[in-house]
Coordinates of C-alpha atoms and ligand atoms in Angstrom, one line a residue:
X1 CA 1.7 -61.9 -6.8
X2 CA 1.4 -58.1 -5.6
X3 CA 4.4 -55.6 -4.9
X4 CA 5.3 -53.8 -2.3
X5 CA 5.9 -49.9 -3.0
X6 CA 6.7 -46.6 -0.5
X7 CA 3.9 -44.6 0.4
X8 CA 2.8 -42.2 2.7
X9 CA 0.1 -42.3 4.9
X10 CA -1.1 -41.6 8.5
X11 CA -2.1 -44.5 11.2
X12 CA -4.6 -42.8 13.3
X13 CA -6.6 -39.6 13.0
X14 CA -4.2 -37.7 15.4
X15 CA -1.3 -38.9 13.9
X16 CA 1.0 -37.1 11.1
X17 CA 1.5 -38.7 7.8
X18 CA 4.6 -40.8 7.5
X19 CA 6.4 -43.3 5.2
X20 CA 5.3 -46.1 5.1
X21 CA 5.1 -49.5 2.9
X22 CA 2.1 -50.8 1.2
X23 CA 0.6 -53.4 -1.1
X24 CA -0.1 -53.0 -4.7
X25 CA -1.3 -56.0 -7.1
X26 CA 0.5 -57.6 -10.0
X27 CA -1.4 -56.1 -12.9
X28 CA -4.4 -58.6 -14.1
X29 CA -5.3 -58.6 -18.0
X30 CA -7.8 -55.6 -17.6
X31 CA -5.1 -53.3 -15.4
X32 CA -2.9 -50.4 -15.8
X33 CA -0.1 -50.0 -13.6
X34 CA 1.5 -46.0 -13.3
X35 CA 4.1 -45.2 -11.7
X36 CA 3.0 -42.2 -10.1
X37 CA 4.6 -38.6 -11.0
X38 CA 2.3 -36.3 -9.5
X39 CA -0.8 -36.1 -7.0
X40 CA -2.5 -33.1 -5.9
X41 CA -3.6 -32.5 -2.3
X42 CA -7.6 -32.6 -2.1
X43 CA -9.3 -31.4 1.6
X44 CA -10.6 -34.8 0.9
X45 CA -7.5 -36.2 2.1
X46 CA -7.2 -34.0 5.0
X47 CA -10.6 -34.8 5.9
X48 CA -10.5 -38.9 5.5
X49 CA -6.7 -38.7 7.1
X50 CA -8.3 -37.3 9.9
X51 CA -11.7 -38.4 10.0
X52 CA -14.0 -35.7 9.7
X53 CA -16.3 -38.3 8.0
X54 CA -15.8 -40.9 10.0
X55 CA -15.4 -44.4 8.5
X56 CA -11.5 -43.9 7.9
X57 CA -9.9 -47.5 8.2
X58 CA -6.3 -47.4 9.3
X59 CA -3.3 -47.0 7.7
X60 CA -4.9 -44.4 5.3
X61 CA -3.0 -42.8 2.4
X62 CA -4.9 -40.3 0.7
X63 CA -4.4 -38.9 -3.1
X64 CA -7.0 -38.5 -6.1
X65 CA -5.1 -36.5 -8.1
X66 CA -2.6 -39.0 -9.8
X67 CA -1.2 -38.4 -13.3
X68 CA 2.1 -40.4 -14.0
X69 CA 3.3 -42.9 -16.7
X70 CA 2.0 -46.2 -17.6
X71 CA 4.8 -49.0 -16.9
X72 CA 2.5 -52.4 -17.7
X73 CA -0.5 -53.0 -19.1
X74 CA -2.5 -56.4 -18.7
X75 CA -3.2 -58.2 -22.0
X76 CA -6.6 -56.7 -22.3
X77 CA -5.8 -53.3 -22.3
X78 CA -6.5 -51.1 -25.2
X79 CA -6.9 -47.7 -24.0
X80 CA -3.4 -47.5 -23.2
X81 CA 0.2 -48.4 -23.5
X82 CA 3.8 -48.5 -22.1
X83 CA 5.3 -45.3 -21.6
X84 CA 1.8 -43.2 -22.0
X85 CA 1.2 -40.2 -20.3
X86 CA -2.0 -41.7 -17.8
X87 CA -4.5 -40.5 -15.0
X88 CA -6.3 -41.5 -12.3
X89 CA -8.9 -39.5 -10.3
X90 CA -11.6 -40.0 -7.3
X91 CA -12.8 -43.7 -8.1
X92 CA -11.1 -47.2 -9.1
X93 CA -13.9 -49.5 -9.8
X94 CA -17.9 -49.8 -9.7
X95 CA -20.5 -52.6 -10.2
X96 CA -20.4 -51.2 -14.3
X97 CA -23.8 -53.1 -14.4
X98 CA -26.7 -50.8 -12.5
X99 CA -28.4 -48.0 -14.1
X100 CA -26.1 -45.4 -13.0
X101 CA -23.1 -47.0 -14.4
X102 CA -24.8 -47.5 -17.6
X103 CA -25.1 -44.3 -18.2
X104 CA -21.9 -43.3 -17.7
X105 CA -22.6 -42.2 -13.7
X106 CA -20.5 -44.2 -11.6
X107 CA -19.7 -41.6 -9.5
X108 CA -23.9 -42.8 -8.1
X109 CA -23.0 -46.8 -8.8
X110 CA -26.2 -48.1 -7.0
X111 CA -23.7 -50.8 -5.6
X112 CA -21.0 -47.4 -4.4
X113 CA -18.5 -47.1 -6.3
X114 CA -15.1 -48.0 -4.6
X115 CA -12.7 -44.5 -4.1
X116 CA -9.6 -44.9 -4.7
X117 CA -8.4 -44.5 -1.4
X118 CA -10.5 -45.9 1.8
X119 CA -12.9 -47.8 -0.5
X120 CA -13.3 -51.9 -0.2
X121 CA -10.5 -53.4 -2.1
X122 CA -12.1 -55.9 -4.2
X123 CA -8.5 -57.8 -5.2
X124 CA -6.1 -57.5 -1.9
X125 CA -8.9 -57.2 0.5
X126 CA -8.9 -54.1 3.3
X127 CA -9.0 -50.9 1.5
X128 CA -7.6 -49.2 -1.2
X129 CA -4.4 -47.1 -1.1
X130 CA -4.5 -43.6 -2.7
X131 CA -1.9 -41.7 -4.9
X132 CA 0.5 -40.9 -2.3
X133 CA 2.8 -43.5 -3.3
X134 CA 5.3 -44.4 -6.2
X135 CA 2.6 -46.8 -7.9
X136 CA -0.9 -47.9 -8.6
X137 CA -2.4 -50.4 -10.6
X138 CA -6.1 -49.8 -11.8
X139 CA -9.0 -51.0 -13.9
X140 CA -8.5 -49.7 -17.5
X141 CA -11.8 -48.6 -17.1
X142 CA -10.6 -45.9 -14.8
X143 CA -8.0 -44.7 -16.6
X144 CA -8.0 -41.1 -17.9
X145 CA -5.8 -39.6 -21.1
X146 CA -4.4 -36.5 -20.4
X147 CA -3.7 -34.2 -23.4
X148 CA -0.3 -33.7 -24.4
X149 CA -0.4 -30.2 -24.6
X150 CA -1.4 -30.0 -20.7
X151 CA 1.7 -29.7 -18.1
X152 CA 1.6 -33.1 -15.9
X153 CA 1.6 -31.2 -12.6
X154 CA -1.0 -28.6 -13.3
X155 CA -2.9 -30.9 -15.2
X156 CA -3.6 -33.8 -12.0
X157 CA -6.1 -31.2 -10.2
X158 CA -8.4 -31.5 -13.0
X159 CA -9.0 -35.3 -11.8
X160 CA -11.2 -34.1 -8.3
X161 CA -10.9 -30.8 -8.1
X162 CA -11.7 -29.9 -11.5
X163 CA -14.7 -32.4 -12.6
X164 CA -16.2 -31.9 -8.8
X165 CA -16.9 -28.2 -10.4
X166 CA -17.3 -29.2 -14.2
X167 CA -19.7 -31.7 -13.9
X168 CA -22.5 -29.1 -11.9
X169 CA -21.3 -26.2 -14.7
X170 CA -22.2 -29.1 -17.4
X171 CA -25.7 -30.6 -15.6
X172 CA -26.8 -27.1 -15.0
X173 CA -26.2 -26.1 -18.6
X174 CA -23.9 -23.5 -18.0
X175 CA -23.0 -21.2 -20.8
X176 CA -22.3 -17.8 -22.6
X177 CA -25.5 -16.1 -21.1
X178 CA -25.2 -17.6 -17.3
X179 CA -24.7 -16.0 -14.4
X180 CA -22.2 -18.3 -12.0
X181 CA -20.8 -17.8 -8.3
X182 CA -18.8 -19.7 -6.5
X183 CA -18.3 -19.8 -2.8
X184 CA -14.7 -20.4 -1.6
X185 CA -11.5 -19.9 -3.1
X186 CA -9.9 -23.1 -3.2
X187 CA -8.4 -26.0 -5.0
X188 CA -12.2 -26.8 -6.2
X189 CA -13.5 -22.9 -6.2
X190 CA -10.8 -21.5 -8.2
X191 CA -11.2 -24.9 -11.2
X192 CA -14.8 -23.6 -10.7
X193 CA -13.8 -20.0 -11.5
X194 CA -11.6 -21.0 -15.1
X195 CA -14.0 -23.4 -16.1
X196 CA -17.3 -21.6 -16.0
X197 CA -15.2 -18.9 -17.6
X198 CA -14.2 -21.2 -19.8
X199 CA -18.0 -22.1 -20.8
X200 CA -18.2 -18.2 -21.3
X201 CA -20.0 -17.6 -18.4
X202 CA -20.4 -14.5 -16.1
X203 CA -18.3 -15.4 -12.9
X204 CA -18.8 -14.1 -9.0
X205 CA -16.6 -15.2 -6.3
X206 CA -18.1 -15.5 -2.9
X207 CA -15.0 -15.3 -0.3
X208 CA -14.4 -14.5 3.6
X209 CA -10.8 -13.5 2.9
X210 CA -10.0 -10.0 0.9
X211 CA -7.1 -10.6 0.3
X212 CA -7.7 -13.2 -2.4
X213 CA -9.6 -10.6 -4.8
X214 CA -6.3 -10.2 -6.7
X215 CA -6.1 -13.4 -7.6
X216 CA -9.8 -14.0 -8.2
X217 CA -9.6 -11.4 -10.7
X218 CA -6.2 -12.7 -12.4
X219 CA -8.5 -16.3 -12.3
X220 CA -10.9 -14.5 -14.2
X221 CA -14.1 -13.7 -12.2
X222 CA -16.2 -10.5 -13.0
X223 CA -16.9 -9.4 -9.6
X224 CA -15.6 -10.6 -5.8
X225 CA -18.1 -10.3 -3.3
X226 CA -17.2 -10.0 0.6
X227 CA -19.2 -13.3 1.8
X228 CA -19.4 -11.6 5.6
X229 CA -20.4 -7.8 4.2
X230 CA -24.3 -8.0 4.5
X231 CA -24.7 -4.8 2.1
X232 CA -22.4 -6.7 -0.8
X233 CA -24.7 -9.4 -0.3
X234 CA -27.7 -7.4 -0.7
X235 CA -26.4 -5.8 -3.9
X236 CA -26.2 -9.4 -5.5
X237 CA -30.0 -10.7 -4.3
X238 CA -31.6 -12.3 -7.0
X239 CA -28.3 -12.6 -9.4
X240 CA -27.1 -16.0 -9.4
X241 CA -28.7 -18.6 -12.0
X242 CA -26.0 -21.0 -10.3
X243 CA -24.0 -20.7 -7.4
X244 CA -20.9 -24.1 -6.2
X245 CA -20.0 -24.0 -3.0
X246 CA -17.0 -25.5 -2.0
X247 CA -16.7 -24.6 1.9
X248 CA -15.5 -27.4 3.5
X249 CA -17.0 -27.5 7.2
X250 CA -20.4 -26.5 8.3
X251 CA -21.7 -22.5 7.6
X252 CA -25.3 -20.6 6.7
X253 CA -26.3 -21.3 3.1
X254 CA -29.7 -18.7 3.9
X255 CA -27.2 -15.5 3.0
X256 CA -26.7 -17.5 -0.5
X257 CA -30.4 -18.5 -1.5
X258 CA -31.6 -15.5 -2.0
X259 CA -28.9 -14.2 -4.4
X260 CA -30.1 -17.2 -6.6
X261 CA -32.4 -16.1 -9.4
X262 CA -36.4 -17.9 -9.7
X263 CA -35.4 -20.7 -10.5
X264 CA -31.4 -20.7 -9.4
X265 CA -29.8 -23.5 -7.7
X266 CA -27.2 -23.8 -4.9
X267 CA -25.6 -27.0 -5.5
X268 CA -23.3 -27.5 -2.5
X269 CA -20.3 -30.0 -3.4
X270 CA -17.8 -29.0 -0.5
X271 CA -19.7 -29.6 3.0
X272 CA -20.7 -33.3 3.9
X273 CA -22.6 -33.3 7.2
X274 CA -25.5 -31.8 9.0
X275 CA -26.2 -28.1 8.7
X276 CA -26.3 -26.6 11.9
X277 CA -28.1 -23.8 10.7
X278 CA -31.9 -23.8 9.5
X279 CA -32.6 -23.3 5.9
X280 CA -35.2 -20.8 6.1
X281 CA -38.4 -22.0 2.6
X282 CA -39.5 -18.8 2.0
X283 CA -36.6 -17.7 -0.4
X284 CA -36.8 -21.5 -1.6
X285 CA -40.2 -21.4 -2.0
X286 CA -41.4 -17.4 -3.4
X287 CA -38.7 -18.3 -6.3
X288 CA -38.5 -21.9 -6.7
X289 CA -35.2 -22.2 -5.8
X290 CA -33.5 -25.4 -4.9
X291 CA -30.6 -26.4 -2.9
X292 CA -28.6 -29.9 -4.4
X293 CA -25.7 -31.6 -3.8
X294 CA -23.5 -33.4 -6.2
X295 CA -20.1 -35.6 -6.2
X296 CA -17.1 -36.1 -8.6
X297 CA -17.9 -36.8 -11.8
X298 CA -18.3 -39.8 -14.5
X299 CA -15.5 -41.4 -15.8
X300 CA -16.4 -40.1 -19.4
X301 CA -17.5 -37.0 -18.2
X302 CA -13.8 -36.5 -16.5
X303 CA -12.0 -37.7 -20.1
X304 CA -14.6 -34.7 -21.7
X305 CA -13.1 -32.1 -19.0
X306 CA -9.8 -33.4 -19.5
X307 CA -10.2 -32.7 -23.7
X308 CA -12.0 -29.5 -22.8
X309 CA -8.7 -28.4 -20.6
X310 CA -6.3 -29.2 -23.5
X311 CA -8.5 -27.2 -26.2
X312 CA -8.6 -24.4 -23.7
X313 CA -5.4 -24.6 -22.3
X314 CA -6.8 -24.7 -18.9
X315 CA -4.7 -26.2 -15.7
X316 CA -4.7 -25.5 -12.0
X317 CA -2.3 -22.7 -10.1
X318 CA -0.4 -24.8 -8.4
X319 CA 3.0 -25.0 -5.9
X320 CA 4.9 -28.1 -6.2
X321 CA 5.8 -29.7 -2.2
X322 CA 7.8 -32.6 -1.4
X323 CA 5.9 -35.8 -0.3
X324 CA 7.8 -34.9 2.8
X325 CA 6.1 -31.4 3.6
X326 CA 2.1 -33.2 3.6
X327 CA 1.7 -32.6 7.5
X328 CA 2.6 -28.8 6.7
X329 CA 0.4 -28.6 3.9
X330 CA -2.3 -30.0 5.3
X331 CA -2.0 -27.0 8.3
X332 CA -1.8 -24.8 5.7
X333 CA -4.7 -26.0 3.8
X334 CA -6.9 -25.4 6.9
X335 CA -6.0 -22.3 7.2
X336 CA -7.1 -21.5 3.7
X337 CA -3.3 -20.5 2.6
X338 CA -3.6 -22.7 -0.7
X339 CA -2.7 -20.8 -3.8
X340 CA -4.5 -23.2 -5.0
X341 CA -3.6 -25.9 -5.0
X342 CA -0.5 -28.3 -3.8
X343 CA 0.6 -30.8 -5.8
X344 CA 3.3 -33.5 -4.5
X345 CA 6.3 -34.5 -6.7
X346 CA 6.7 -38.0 -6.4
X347 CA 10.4 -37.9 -6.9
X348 CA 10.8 -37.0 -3.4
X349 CA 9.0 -39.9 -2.0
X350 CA 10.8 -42.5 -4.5
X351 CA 14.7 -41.0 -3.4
X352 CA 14.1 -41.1 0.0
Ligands
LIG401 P1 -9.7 -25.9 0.0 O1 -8.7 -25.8 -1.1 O2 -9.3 -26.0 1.4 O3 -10.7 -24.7 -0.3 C1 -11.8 -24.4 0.5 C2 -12.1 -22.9 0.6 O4 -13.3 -22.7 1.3 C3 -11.1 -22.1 1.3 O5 -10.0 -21.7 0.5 C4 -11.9 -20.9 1.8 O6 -12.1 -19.9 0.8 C5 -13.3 -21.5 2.1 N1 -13.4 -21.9 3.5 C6 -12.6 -22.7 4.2 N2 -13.0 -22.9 5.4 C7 -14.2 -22.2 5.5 C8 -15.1 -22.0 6.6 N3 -15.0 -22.6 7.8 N4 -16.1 -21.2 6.3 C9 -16.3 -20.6 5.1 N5 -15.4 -20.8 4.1 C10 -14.4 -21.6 4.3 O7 -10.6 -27.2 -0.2 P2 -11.0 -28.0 -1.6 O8 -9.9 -29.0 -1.9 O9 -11.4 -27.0 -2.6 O10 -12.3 -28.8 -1.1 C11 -13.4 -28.1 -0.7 C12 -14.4 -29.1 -0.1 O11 -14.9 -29.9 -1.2 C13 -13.8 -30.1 0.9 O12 -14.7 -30.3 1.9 C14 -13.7 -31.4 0.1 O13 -13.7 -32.6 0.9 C15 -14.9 -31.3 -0.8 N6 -14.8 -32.1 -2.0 C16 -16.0 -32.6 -2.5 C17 -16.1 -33.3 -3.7 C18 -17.3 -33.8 -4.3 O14 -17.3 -34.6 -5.1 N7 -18.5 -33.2 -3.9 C19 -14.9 -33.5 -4.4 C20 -13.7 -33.0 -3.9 C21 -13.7 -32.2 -2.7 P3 -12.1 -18.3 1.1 O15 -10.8 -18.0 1.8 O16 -12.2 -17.8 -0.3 O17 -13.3 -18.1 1.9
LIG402 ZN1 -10.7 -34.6 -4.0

């Protein structure tokens, strides 16, 4: 048995996102189903609604940021019950048997772990549908808790945006005597900003647009550094013991090397491609600097940022839109006029 639900979603890459009706399965003994009450918009979704990365199967219906309330529970379930507060973020399901997932990584599931939108639906077949939509049912396994001191809306970033940041702060050891930039003021660079903050660390924005130094500050960083202005660059060579960046499309990562300290690493979580630009091995090399990549986070890593949110009392900036207003959103987002991040209200899709 399986139910259908409204969602929204888009049919082709050129396409906007409309209403539309989709699929979601009668709750086995291990699932959770939520009715959805917030999602945040994640470039992700831009860029799989439109197909930067190719692979996008049609209809798509984006969302990773879901927080909303739980309204069954299959027999099985312990980690949650009717009427709970629940989250869901980046991923649905993995193998839960290779390496990775045994140690609490299935974010790299040897087997690929399946997102929870465009991934291989493993119960209805086709692919999975995302948190634009009144409902989703899910694996108890990746089910998040959200503390209760937390508001719901601000709170659902924390579920890509914020462990996409937290889990390179945490691998890197970030802490009180670190010295942190981020590239990109976004939904995932401004979660980058509180949280390394948060871990007591010293905090430099890297940004093409002045205009956002205001708000970097009010976020919390020590110093905003003019990406484009080759002598603010040059003041900060040699600074950086880590350095997240979150741009989205393709740019020049040489400029950011060599503000890395010996030893400092670049990990780049935003871009997913091929970098047009040659990275020039001298500044790699004369200070054994490295250049990584990382994605999401672990299930139990997300709860741990979750628990380290409510003892910090740390949330996204957010402005509420209508499930309605996506397609203008999404415009907005790629014009970097996020403040910082959009989070849907789910009570406009279900009265509609
Ligand atoms: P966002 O809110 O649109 O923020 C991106 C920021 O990057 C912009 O605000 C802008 O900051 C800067 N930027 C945008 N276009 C740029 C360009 N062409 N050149 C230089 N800077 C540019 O996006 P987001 O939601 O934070 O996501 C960022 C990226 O991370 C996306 O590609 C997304 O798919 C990816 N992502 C990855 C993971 C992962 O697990 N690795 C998880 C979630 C998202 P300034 O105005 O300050 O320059
Ligand atoms: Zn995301």
């Amino acid at each position: 048995m399986s139910n259908n639900v409204k969602a929204f979603g888009t049919e082709a890459a050129d396409k906007p996102l409309e209403q539309i009706t989709i699929e979601r399965r009668e709750p086995t003994a291990q699932d959770v189903e939520i009715d959805i009450l917030y999602c945040g918009v994640c470039h992700s979704d831009l860029h799989t609604a439109k197909n930067d990365w190719g692979g996008t199967v049609y209809p798509a219906v984006p969302g990773h940021e879901i927080v909303g309330k739980v309204t069954k529970v299959g027999s099985d379930v312990k980690k949650v019950k009717v009427g709970d507060y629940a989250a869901v973020g980046c991923m649905v399901d993995s193998c839960q048997t290779c390496d990775s997932c045994k140690q609490d990584l299935e974010q790299y599931c040897l087997n690929g772990f399946t997102g929870t939108y465009n991934g291989k639906d493993k119960h209805l077949g086709g692919r999975t549908f995302g948190g634009y939509s009144e409902k989703i049912v899910v694996d108890e396994n990746f089910v998040l808790k959200v503390p209760k001191n937390l508001d719901l809306a601000a709170a659902a970033p924390l579920l890509c945006a914020g462990v996409t940041t937290w889990s390179p702060l945490r691998h890197w050891k970030v802490g009180k005597d670190s010295k942190v930039a981020v590239v990109g003021l976004g939904g995932l660079g401004h979660m980058a900003i509180k949280l390394a903050k948060g871990l007591g660390a010293e905090v430099t924005l890297f940004s093409r647009s002045p205009n956002k130094e205001e708000d970097a500050k009010k976020l919390g960083t020590d110093k905003f550094v003019i990406s484009t202005d080759k002598e603010q660059m040059k003041a900060v060579k040699g600074k950086f013991d880590l350095i997240i960046d979150t741009v989205p499309y393709e740019h020049d990562l040489n400029p950011y090397i060599s503000t890395l300290t010996i030893n400092g690493t670049l990990v780049l979580v935003g871009f997913i491609g091929e970098l047009d630009s040659m990275l020039q091995t001298p500044p790699m090399i004369m200070g054994r600097r490295s250049v990584a990549g990382s994605v999401i986070g672990g299930i139990k890593e997300t709860q741990e940022l979750l628990d380290f949110c409510g003892e910090h009392n740390i949330v996204s900036e957010i402005e509420k839109i209508d499930m309605q207003d996506i397609n203008e959103a999404y415009e907005r987002m790629l014009n970097s006029d996020v403040r910082y991040r959009f989070v849907i209200d789910m009570k406009s899709l279900k009265n509609n």
